GROMACS .gro file of C-alpha atoms in nm:
model
  288
    1UNK     CA    1  12.488  16.907  -2.081
    2UNK     CA    2  12.645  16.699  -1.804
    3UNK     CA    3  12.432  16.883  -1.549
    4UNK     CA    4  12.113  16.795  -1.735
    5UNK     CA    5  12.226  16.433  -1.760
    6UNK     CA    6  12.290  16.416  -1.384
    7UNK     CA    7  11.948  16.567  -1.314
    8UNK     CA    8  11.786  16.309  -1.541
    9UNK     CA    9  11.966  16.020  -1.368
   10UNK     CA   10  11.871  16.159  -1.028
   11UNK     CA   11  11.506  16.188  -1.133
   12UNK     CA   12  11.502  15.826  -1.258
   13UNK     CA   13  11.661  15.709  -0.933
   14UNK     CA   14  11.392  15.885  -0.725
   15UNK     CA   15  11.117  15.741  -0.946
   16UNK     CA   16  11.251  15.385  -0.911
   17UNK     CA   17  11.281  15.428  -0.533
   18UNK     CA   18  10.920  15.547  -0.499
   19UNK     CA   19  10.796  15.264  -0.722
   20UNK     CA   20  10.986  15.006  -0.516
   21UNK     CA   21  10.845  15.147  -0.194
   22UNK     CA   22  10.490  15.131  -0.334
   23UNK     CA   23  10.531  14.768  -0.437
   24UNK     CA   24  10.674  14.678  -0.097
   25UNK     CA   25  10.380  14.840   0.081
   26UNK     CA   26  10.135  14.665  -0.146
   27UNK     CA   27  10.299  14.328  -0.081
   28UNK     CA   28  10.297  14.387   0.294
   29UNK     CA   29   9.925  14.461   0.278
   30UNK     CA   30   9.868  14.139   0.086
   31UNK     CA   31  10.046  13.935   0.352
   32UNK     CA   32   9.830  14.086   0.627
   33UNK     CA   33   9.510  14.030   0.433
   34UNK     CA   34   9.579  13.666   0.352
   35UNK     CA   35   9.724  13.575   0.689
   36UNK     CA   36  10.050  13.443   0.545
   37UNK     CA   37  10.238  13.558   0.853
   38UNK     CA   38  10.007  13.362   1.088
   39UNK     CA   39   9.881  13.683   1.245
   40UNK     CA   40   9.824  13.772   1.610
   41UNK     CA   41   9.445  13.752   1.595
   42UNK     CA   42   9.179  13.493   1.520
   43UNK     CA   43   8.807  13.503   1.444
   44UNK     CA   44   8.590  13.295   1.676
   45UNK     CA   45   8.240  13.234   1.546
   46UNK     CA   46   8.020  13.127   1.834
   47UNK     CA   47   7.672  13.123   1.981
   48UNK     CA   48   7.490  13.417   2.135
   49UNK     CA   49   7.458  13.217   2.458
   50UNK     CA   50   7.833  13.213   2.520
   51UNK     CA   51   7.842  13.586   2.446
   52UNK     CA   52   7.525  13.692   2.634
   53UNK     CA   53   7.619  13.493   2.944
   54UNK     CA   54   7.950  13.678   2.978
   55UNK     CA   55   8.160  13.362   2.949
   56UNK     CA   56   8.379  13.491   2.666
   57UNK     CA   57   8.446  13.821   2.842
   58UNK     CA   58   8.563  13.612   3.136
   59UNK     CA   59   8.784  13.367   2.943
   60UNK     CA   60   8.935  13.545   2.645
   61UNK     CA   61   9.139  13.819   2.819
   62UNK     CA   62   9.329  13.545   3.003
   63UNK     CA   63   9.383  13.353   2.678
   64UNK     CA   64   9.520  13.667   2.513
   65UNK     CA   65   9.743  13.735   2.811
   66UNK     CA   66   9.880  13.379   2.795
   67UNK     CA   67   9.933  13.361   2.418
   68UNK     CA   68   9.940  13.715   2.278
   69UNK     CA   69   9.658  13.624   2.039
   70UNK     CA   70   9.360  13.859   2.016
   71UNK     CA   71   9.021  13.695   1.959
   72UNK     CA   72   8.760  13.867   1.744
   73UNK     CA   73   8.421  13.725   1.845
   74UNK     CA   74   8.128  13.693   1.605
   75UNK     CA   75   7.823  13.583   1.807
   76UNK     CA   76   7.547  13.435   1.591
   77UNK     CA   77   7.327  13.126   1.591
   78UNK     CA   78   7.498  12.789   1.554
   79UNK     CA   79   7.368  12.751   1.198
   80UNK     CA   80   7.519  13.086   1.097
   81UNK     CA   81   7.843  13.006   1.280
   82UNK     CA   82   7.879  12.681   1.088
   83UNK     CA   83   7.807  12.865   0.762
   84UNK     CA   84   8.085  13.114   0.843
   85UNK     CA   85   8.321  12.821   0.887
   86UNK     CA   86   8.203  12.663   0.562
   87UNK     CA   87   8.271  12.991   0.380
   88UNK     CA   88   8.615  13.030   0.540
   89UNK     CA   89   8.509  13.344   0.727
   90UNK     CA   90   8.612  13.217   1.072
   91UNK     CA   91   8.914  13.039   1.213
   92UNK     CA   92   8.748  12.843   1.492
   93UNK     CA   93   8.391  12.764   1.603
   94UNK     CA   94   8.239  12.721   1.951
   95UNK     CA   95   7.885  12.591   1.900
   96UNK     CA   96   7.617  12.361   2.046
   97UNK     CA   97   7.438  12.139   1.796
   98UNK     CA   98   7.636  11.815   1.792
   99UNK     CA   99   7.468  11.646   1.496
  100UNK     CA  100   7.518  11.957   1.280
  101UNK     CA  101   7.878  11.984   1.399
  102UNK     CA  102   7.945  11.623   1.300
  103UNK     CA  103   7.796  11.686   0.955
  104UNK     CA  104   8.024  11.991   0.927
  105UNK     CA  105   8.328  11.772   0.997
  106UNK     CA  106   8.208  11.496   0.763
  107UNK     CA  107   8.172  11.749   0.480
  108UNK     CA  108   8.536  11.849   0.525
  109UNK     CA  109   8.469  12.200   0.652
  110UNK     CA  110   8.628  12.138   0.993
  111UNK     CA  111   8.916  11.924   1.115
  112UNK     CA  112   8.806  11.771   1.446
  113UNK     CA  113   8.539  11.833   1.710
  114UNK     CA  114   8.611  11.839   2.083
  115UNK     CA  115   8.370  11.850   2.377
  116UNK     CA  116   8.431  12.164   2.584
  117UNK     CA  117   8.149  12.205   2.836
  118UNK     CA  118   7.777  12.163   2.888
  119UNK     CA  119   7.480  12.313   3.064
  120UNK     CA  120   7.109  12.262   3.006
  121UNK     CA  121   6.807  12.412   2.842
  122UNK     CA  122   6.514  12.530   3.049
  123UNK     CA  123   6.158  12.632   2.973
  124UNK     CA  124   6.098  12.975   3.119
  125UNK     CA  125   5.780  13.177   3.148
  126UNK     CA  126   5.579  13.431   3.349
  127UNK     CA  127   5.618  13.421   3.726
  128UNK     CA  128   5.245  13.359   3.771
  129UNK     CA  129   5.264  13.066   3.521
  130UNK     CA  130   4.904  13.107   3.395
  131UNK     CA  131   4.891  12.750   3.260
  132UNK     CA  132   5.023  12.605   3.585
  133UNK     CA  133   5.275  12.413   3.373
  134UNK     CA  134   5.533  12.411   3.650
  135UNK     CA  135   5.309  12.209   3.880
  136UNK     CA  136   5.163  11.944   3.651
  137UNK     CA  137   5.445  11.903   3.395
  138UNK     CA  138   5.728  11.900   3.649
  139UNK     CA  139   6.042  11.789   3.461
  140UNK     CA  140   5.860  11.676   3.144
  141UNK     CA  141   5.937  11.921   2.864
  142UNK     CA  142   5.712  11.735   2.618
  143UNK     CA  143   5.411  11.774   2.845
  144UNK     CA  144   5.492  12.140   2.900
  145UNK     CA  145   5.511  12.220   2.529
  146UNK     CA  146   5.194  12.021   2.462
  147UNK     CA  147   5.007  12.229   2.721
  148UNK     CA  148   5.137  12.555   2.570
  149UNK     CA  149   5.014  12.445   2.227
  150UNK     CA  150   4.675  12.325   2.352
  151UNK     CA  151   4.605  12.654   2.529
  152UNK     CA  152   4.755  12.875   2.255
  153UNK     CA  153   4.977  13.037   2.517
  154UNK     CA  154   5.226  13.284   2.371
  155UNK     CA  155   5.559  13.119   2.287
  156UNK     CA  156   5.868  13.300   2.157
  157UNK     CA  157   6.098  13.101   1.928
  158UNK     CA  158   6.454  13.195   1.839
  159UNK     CA  159   6.376  13.123   1.473
  160UNK     CA  160   6.741  13.168   1.379
  161UNK     CA  161   6.874  12.816   1.313
  162UNK     CA  162   7.072  12.834   1.636
  163UNK     CA  163   7.146  12.535   1.857
  164UNK     CA  164   6.861  12.641   2.085
  165UNK     CA  165   6.625  12.675   1.789
  166UNK     CA  166   6.726  12.331   1.659
  167UNK     CA  167   6.659  12.182   2.003
  168UNK     CA  168   6.319  12.351   2.026
  169UNK     CA  169   6.211  12.223   1.684
  170UNK     CA  170   6.322  11.870   1.769
  171UNK     CA  171   6.108  11.880   2.085
  172UNK     CA  172   5.799  11.994   1.893
  173UNK     CA  173   5.864  11.721   1.637
  174UNK     CA  174   5.890  11.463   1.914
  175UNK     CA  175   5.533  11.536   2.025
  176UNK     CA  176   5.403  11.555   1.668
  177UNK     CA  177   5.328  11.927   1.663
  178UNK     CA  178   5.424  12.178   1.394
  179UNK     CA  179   5.414  12.508   1.585
  180UNK     CA  180   5.230  12.781   1.400
  181UNK     CA  181   4.953  13.030   1.461
  182UNK     CA  182   4.895  13.358   1.642
  183UNK     CA  183   5.039  13.217   1.966
  184UNK     CA  184   5.379  13.126   1.815
  185UNK     CA  185   5.631  13.403   1.740
  186UNK     CA  186   5.945  13.313   1.543
  187UNK     CA  187   6.155  13.626   1.588
  188UNK     CA  188   6.496  13.544   1.439
  189UNK     CA  189   6.689  13.689   1.733
  190UNK     CA  190   6.964  13.587   1.976
  191UNK     CA  191   6.893  13.441   2.318
  192UNK     CA  192   6.916  13.766   2.510
  193UNK     CA  193   6.672  13.944   2.280
  194UNK     CA  194   6.431  13.648   2.287
  195UNK     CA  195   6.424  13.651   2.667
  196UNK     CA  196   6.353  14.025   2.661
  197UNK     CA  197   6.065  13.972   2.418
  198UNK     CA  198   5.924  13.688   2.629
  199UNK     CA  199   5.945  13.915   2.931
  200UNK     CA  200   5.757  14.195   2.753
  201UNK     CA  201   5.486  13.962   2.622
  202UNK     CA  202   5.460  13.749   2.940
  203UNK     CA  203   5.538  13.451   2.719
  204UNK     CA  204   5.709  13.115   2.740
  205UNK     CA  205   6.036  13.032   2.565
  206UNK     CA  206   6.319  12.779   2.562
  207UNK     CA  207   6.649  12.918   2.692
  208UNK     CA  208   6.991  12.800   2.789
  209UNK     CA  209   7.036  12.827   3.164
  210UNK     CA  210   7.345  13.051   3.150
  211UNK     CA  211   7.184  13.334   2.955
  212UNK     CA  212   6.870  13.321   3.169
  213UNK     CA  213   7.066  13.345   3.495
  214UNK     CA  214   7.277  13.631   3.359
  215UNK     CA  215   6.957  13.832   3.297
  216UNK     CA  216   6.766  13.760   3.617
  217UNK     CA  217   6.793  14.116   3.746
  218UNK     CA  218   6.639  14.254   3.424
  219UNK     CA  219   6.334  14.029   3.379
  220UNK     CA  220   6.029  13.893   3.557
  221UNK     CA  221   6.039  13.538   3.425
  222UNK     CA  222   6.110  13.214   3.610
  223UNK     CA  223   6.212  12.858   3.535
  224UNK     CA  224   5.901  12.654   3.454
  225UNK     CA  225   6.056  12.320   3.351
  226UNK     CA  226   6.408  12.192   3.414
  227UNK     CA  227   6.584  11.864   3.471
  228UNK     CA  228   6.452  11.668   3.172
  229UNK     CA  229   6.736  11.459   3.024
  230UNK     CA  230   6.631  11.575   2.678
  231UNK     CA  231   6.741  11.928   2.770
  232UNK     CA  232   7.113  11.844   2.789
  233UNK     CA  233   7.316  12.111   2.608
  234UNK     CA  234   7.666  12.013   2.493
  235UNK     CA  235   7.916  12.263   2.346
  236UNK     CA  236   8.192  12.170   2.104
  237UNK     CA  237   8.492  12.349   1.952
  238UNK     CA  238   8.615  12.299   1.595
  239UNK     CA  239   8.907  12.437   1.396
  240UNK     CA  240   8.797  12.533   1.045
  241UNK     CA  241   8.977  12.344   0.769
  242UNK     CA  242   9.258  12.581   0.658
  243UNK     CA  243   9.201  12.468   0.299
  244UNK     CA  244   8.876  12.667   0.302
  245UNK     CA  245   9.062  12.997   0.271
  246UNK     CA  246   9.414  13.139   0.267
  247UNK     CA  247   9.297  13.389   0.531
  248UNK     CA  248   9.245  13.122   0.797
  249UNK     CA  249   9.483  13.141   1.092
  250UNK     CA  250   9.497  12.772   1.173
  251UNK     CA  251   9.785  12.793   1.419
  252UNK     CA  252   9.600  13.058   1.618
  253UNK     CA  253   9.280  12.852   1.613
  254UNK     CA  254   9.469  12.549   1.741
  255UNK     CA  255   9.621  12.759   2.020
  256UNK     CA  256   9.271  12.853   2.139
  257UNK     CA  257   9.153  12.491   2.122
  258UNK     CA  258   9.455  12.367   2.318
  259UNK     CA  259   9.410  12.640   2.578
  260UNK     CA  260   9.036  12.592   2.627
  261UNK     CA  261   9.079  12.214   2.663
  262UNK     CA  262   9.371  12.254   2.902
  263UNK     CA  263   9.344  12.216   3.278
  264UNK     CA  264   9.359  12.594   3.316
  265UNK     CA  265   9.090  12.664   3.056
  266UNK     CA  266   8.859  12.399   3.198
  267UNK     CA  267   8.907  12.525   3.552
  268UNK     CA  268   8.816  12.879   3.449
  269UNK     CA  269   8.501  12.756   3.274
  270UNK     CA  270   8.397  12.572   3.590
  271UNK     CA  271   8.455  12.881   3.804
  272UNK     CA  272   8.255  13.117   3.584
  273UNK     CA  273   7.937  13.238   3.754
  274UNK     CA  274   7.994  13.080   4.095
  275UNK     CA  275   8.068  13.410   4.268
  276UNK     CA  276   7.747  13.571   4.140
  277UNK     CA  277   7.496  13.288   4.099
  278UNK     CA  278   7.629  13.033   4.346
  279UNK     CA  279   7.664  12.777   4.067
  280UNK     CA  280   7.868  12.719   3.753
  281UNK     CA  281   7.692  12.840   3.439
  282UNK     CA  282   7.885  12.586   3.231
  283UNK     CA  283   8.024  12.249   3.339
  284UNK     CA  284   8.362  12.169   3.179
  285UNK     CA  285   8.383  11.820   3.026
  286UNK     CA  286   8.678  11.809   2.789
  287UNK     CA  287   8.810  11.456   2.753
  288UNK     CA  288   9.131  11.400   2.945
   0.00000   0.00000   0.00000
């Protein structure tokens, strides 16, 4: 009788132990999923131009080495990146559509916006430039786009609500043209893919300078128009409001912001591309 009682007590003890272990494991999983512990990784939602150009591959390993924080990059158009922030699916954003970024902050989705760097947009097209835009339009992007429209020359648009797409649409609007027709292809792709399509179709497109330069050895396109003040391309960084989601790693996001705005981060941005292209692909301009 006593033996059976001891066996019963032993069985109950084992059962309680297993149950406790299961609960502990479940709770640990919950902490990791919600980011309660702060975590050692962050999600950076950014533009395809920063990814395609190679800038992030150049910067982020050093950031991780300095801080121990891994960065998971999601490269999409600026519009999609801002939507990820709005939905609480990213910790920090690096984008390039200032008016949209300011609206994002005003709506309470982000905490504060900081200038990080800039480069410029360029109109690129076939090396033979069949419209001779390069010669007569010079540094006038409006005149160049008007000529493309008038001659129904093939134009490839990002069509993805990215910063580049927003800029392109604003330029068409400025000259009173709503681009549509057989000559205008809205492809809904990132910058690298759009340049490849333009190359295949011997077409014109608007690109950021960094991505274009990073692909020079793969394409037969050239810069047609550059230097117009309207083609200025500013990048900003924003920490997503941690109230958007319990998953947000705000401390990690702030670490990245502090690092990228620091003297070291800014110096690295300025150095990127010089050894290969003889020029910086991005010009650092964080406020001191």
